[in-house]
mmCIF file of C-alpha atoms in Angstrom:
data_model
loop_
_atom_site.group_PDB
_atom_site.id
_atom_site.type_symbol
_atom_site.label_atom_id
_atom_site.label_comp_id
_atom_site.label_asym_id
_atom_site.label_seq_id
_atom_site.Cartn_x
_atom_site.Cartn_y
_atom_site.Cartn_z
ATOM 1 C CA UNK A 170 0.000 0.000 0.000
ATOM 2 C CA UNK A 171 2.820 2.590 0.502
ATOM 3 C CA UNK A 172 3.820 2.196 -3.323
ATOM 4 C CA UNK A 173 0.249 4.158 -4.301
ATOM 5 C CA UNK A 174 0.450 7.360 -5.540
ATOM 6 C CA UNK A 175 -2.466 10.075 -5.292
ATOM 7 C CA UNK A 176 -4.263 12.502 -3.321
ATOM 8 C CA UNK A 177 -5.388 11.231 0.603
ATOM 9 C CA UNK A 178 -9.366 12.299 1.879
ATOM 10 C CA UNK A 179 -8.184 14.979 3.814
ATOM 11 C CA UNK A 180 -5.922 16.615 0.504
ATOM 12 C CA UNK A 181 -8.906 16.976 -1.405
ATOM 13 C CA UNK A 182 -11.744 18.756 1.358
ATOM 14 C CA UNK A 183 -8.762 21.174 2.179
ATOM 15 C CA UNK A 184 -8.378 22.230 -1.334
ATOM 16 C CA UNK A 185 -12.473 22.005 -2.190
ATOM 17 C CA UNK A 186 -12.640 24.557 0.906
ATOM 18 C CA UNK A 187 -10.309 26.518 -0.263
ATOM 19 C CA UNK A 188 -11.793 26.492 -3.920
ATOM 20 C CA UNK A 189 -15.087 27.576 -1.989
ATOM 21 C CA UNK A 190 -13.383 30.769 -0.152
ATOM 22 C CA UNK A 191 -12.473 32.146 -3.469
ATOM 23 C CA UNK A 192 -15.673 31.171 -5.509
ATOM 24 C CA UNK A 193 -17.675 32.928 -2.660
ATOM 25 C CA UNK A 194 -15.546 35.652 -2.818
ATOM 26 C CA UNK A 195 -15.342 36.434 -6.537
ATOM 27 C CA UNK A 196 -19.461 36.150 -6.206
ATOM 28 C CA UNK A 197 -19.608 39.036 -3.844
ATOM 29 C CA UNK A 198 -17.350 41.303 -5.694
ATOM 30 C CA UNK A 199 -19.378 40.659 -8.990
ATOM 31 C CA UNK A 200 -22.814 41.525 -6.204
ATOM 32 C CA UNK A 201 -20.558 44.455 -5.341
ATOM 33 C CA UNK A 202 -20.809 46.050 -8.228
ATOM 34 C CA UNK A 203 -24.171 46.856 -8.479
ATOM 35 C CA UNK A 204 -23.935 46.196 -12.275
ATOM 36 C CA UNK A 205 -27.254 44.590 -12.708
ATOM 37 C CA UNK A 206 -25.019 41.257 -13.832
ATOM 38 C CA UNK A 207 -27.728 39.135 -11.708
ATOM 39 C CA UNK A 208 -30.870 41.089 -12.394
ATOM 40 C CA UNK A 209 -30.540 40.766 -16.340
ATOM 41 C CA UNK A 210 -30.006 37.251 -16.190
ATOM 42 C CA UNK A 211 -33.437 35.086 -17.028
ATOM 43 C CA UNK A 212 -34.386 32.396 -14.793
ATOM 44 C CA UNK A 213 -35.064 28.930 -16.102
ATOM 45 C CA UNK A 214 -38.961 29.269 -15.494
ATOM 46 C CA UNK A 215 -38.417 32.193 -17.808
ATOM 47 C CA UNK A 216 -36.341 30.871 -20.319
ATOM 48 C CA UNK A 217 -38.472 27.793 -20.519
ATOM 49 C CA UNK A 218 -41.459 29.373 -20.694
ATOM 50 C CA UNK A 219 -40.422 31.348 -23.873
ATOM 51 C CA UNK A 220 -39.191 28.432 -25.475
ATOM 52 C CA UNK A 221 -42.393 26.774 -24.650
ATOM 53 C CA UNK A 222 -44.586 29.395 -26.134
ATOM 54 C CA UNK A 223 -42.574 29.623 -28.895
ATOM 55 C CA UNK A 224 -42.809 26.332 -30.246
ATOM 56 C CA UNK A 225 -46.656 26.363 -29.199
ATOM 57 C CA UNK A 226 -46.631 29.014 -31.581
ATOM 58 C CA UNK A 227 -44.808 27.874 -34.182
ATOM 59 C CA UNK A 228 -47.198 24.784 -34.058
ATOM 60 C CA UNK A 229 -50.218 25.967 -34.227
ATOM 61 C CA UNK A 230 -49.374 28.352 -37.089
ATOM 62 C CA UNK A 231 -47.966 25.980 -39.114
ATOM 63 C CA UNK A 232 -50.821 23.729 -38.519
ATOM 64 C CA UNK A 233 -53.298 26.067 -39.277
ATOM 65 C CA UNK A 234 -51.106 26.736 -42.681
ATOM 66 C CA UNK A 235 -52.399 22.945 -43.568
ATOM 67 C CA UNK A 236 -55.529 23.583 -42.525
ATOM 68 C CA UNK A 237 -56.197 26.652 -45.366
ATOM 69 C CA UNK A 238 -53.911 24.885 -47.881
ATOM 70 C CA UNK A 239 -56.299 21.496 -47.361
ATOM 71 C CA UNK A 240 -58.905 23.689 -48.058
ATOM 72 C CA UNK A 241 -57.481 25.044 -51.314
ATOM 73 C CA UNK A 242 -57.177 28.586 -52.085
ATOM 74 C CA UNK A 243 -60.232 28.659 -54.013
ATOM 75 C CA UNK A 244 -61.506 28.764 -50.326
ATOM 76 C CA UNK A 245 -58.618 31.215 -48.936
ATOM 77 C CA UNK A 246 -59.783 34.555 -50.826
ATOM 78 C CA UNK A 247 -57.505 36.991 -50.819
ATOM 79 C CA UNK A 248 -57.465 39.779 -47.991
ATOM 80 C CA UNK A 249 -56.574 39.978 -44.297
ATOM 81 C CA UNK A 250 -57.854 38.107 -41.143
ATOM 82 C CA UNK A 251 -57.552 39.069 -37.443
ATOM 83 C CA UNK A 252 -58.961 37.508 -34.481
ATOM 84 C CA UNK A 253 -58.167 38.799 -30.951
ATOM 85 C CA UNK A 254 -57.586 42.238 -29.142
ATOM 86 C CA UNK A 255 -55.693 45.140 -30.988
ATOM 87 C CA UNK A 256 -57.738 43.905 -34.270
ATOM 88 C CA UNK A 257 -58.979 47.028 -36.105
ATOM 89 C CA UNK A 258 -61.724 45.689 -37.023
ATOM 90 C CA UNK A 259 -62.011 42.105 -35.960
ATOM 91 C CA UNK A 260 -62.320 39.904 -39.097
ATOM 92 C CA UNK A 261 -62.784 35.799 -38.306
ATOM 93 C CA UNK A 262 -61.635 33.632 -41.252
ATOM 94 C CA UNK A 263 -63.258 33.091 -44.346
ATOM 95 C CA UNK A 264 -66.256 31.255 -44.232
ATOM 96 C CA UNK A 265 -64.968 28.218 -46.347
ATOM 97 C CA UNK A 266 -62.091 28.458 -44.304
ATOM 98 C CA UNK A 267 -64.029 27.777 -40.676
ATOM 99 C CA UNK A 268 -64.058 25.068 -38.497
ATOM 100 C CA UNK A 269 -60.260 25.246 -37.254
ATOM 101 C CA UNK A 270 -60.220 26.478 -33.673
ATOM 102 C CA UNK A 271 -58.046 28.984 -32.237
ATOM 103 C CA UNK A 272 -55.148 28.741 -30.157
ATOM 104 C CA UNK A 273 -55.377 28.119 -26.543
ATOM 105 C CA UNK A 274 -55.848 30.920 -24.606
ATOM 106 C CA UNK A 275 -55.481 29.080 -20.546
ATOM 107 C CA UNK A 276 -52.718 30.865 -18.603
ATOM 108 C CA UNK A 277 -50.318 27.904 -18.434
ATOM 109 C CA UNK A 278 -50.632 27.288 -21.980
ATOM 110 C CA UNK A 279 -49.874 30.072 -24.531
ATOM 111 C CA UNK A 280 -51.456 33.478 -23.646
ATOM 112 C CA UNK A 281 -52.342 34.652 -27.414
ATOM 113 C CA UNK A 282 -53.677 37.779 -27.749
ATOM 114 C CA UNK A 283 -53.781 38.085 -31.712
ATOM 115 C CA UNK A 284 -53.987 36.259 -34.892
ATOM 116 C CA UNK A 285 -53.661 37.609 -38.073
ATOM 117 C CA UNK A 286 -53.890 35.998 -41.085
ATOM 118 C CA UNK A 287 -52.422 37.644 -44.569
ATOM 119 C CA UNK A 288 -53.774 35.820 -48.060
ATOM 120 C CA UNK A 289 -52.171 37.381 -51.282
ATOM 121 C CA UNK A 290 -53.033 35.886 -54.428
ATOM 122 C CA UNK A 291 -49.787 36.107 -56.867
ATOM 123 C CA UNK A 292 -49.780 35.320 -60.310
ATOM 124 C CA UNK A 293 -47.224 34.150 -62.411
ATOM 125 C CA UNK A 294 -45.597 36.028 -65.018
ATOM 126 C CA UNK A 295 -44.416 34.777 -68.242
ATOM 127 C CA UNK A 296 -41.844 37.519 -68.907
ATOM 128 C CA UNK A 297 -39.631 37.364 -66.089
ATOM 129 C CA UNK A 298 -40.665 33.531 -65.144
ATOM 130 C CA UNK A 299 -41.191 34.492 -61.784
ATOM 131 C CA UNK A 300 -44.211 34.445 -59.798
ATOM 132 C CA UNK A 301 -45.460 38.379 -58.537
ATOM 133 C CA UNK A 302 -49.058 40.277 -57.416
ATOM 134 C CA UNK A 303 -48.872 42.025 -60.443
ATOM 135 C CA UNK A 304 -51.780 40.012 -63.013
ATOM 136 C CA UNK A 305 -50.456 38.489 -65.941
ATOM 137 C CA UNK A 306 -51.788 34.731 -66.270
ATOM 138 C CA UNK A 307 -54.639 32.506 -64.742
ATOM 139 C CA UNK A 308 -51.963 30.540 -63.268
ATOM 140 C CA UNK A 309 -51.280 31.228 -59.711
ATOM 141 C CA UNK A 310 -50.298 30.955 -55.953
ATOM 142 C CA UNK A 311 -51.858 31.938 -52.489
ATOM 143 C CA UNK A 312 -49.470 33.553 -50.538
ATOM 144 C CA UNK A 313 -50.493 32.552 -46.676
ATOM 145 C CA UNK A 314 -48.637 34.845 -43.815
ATOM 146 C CA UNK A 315 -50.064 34.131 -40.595
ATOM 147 C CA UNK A 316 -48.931 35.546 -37.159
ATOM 148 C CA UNK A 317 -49.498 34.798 -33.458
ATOM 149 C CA UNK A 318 -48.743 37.229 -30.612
ATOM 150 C CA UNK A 319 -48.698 36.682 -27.165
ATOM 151 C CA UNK A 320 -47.823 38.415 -23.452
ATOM 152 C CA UNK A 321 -45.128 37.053 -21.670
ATOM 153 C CA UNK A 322 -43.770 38.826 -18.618
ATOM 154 C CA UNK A 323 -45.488 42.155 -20.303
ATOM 155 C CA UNK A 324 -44.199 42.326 -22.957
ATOM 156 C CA UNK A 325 -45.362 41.257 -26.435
ATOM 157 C CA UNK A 326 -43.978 38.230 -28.476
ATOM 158 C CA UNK A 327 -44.904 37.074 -31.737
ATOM 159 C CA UNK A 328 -44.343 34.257 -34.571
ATOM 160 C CA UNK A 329 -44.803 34.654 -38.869
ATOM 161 C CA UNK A 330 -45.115 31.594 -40.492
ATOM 162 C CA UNK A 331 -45.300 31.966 -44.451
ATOM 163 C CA UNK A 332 -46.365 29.442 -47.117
ATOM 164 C CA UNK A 333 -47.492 29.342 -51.077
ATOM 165 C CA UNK A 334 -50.475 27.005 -51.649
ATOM 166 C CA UNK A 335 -52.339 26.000 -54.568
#
């Protein structure tokens, strides 16, 4: 046993307390400060809560994306949509577009507070063989831009989601 090499019990809690002294003490001159360095930084709850909402978001809207192109824009006329406050006016989908329900509004699930959905017809042109709103042919796209905002910690958030159907 006296051929072993390394560190004994009592080596390593004298250095772990004396790698606490100085983490403790760098901490309270960075609290010393008073540079904010703590305040600014989000909490998990916080952090996960955004990312949460986010993808909720990000979900829905691209879900409800299949839900107008299943439809087929001869049922997505052209115009714009908006459900929820800060809608001036309030316009509900298209009638051939109904039936899809809106996003969940329960506090511990995304707190939406708007949806607004944008559907451009574009048609394509011959001459520069690139699709535009200008008219030109029979042939052509519906532009879908939808967009869902939300309050988190005061503050508005919101996600686009754009798509072409046919």
């Amino acid at each position: 046993m006296r051929g072993e090499r390394g560190f004994t019990l009592l080596e390593v809690l004298v250095s772990l307390a004396i790698f606490a002294m100085v983490v403790v003490g760098a901490v309270g001159v960075l609290g010393a400060t008073n540079s904010g360095l703590f305040e600014g930084l989000p909490t998990g709850f916080v952090t996960t809560r955004a990312a949460r909402d986010i993808t909720a978001a990000s979900v829905y809207l691209n879900a409800l994306e299949e839900f107008i192109a299943s439809k087929g824009s001869a049922n997505a006329p052209a115009g714009s949509y908006c459900v929820g406050t800060g809608c001036s006016p309030e316009i509900g989908l298209p009638t051939g577009l109904t039936g899809y329900p809106q996003p969940p509004g329960e506090g511990y699930q995304l707190d939406w507070t708007k949806l607004e959905v944008l559907i451009e017809t574009w048609y394509w042109n011959t001459g520069t063989n690139k699709f535009s709103t200008t008219v030109t042919t029979n042939e052509t796209l519906a532009r879908v831009r939808s967009t869902l905002t939300w309050q988190i910690g005061g503050r508005s958030r919101s996600v686009t989601v754009d798509r072409f159907i046919r």
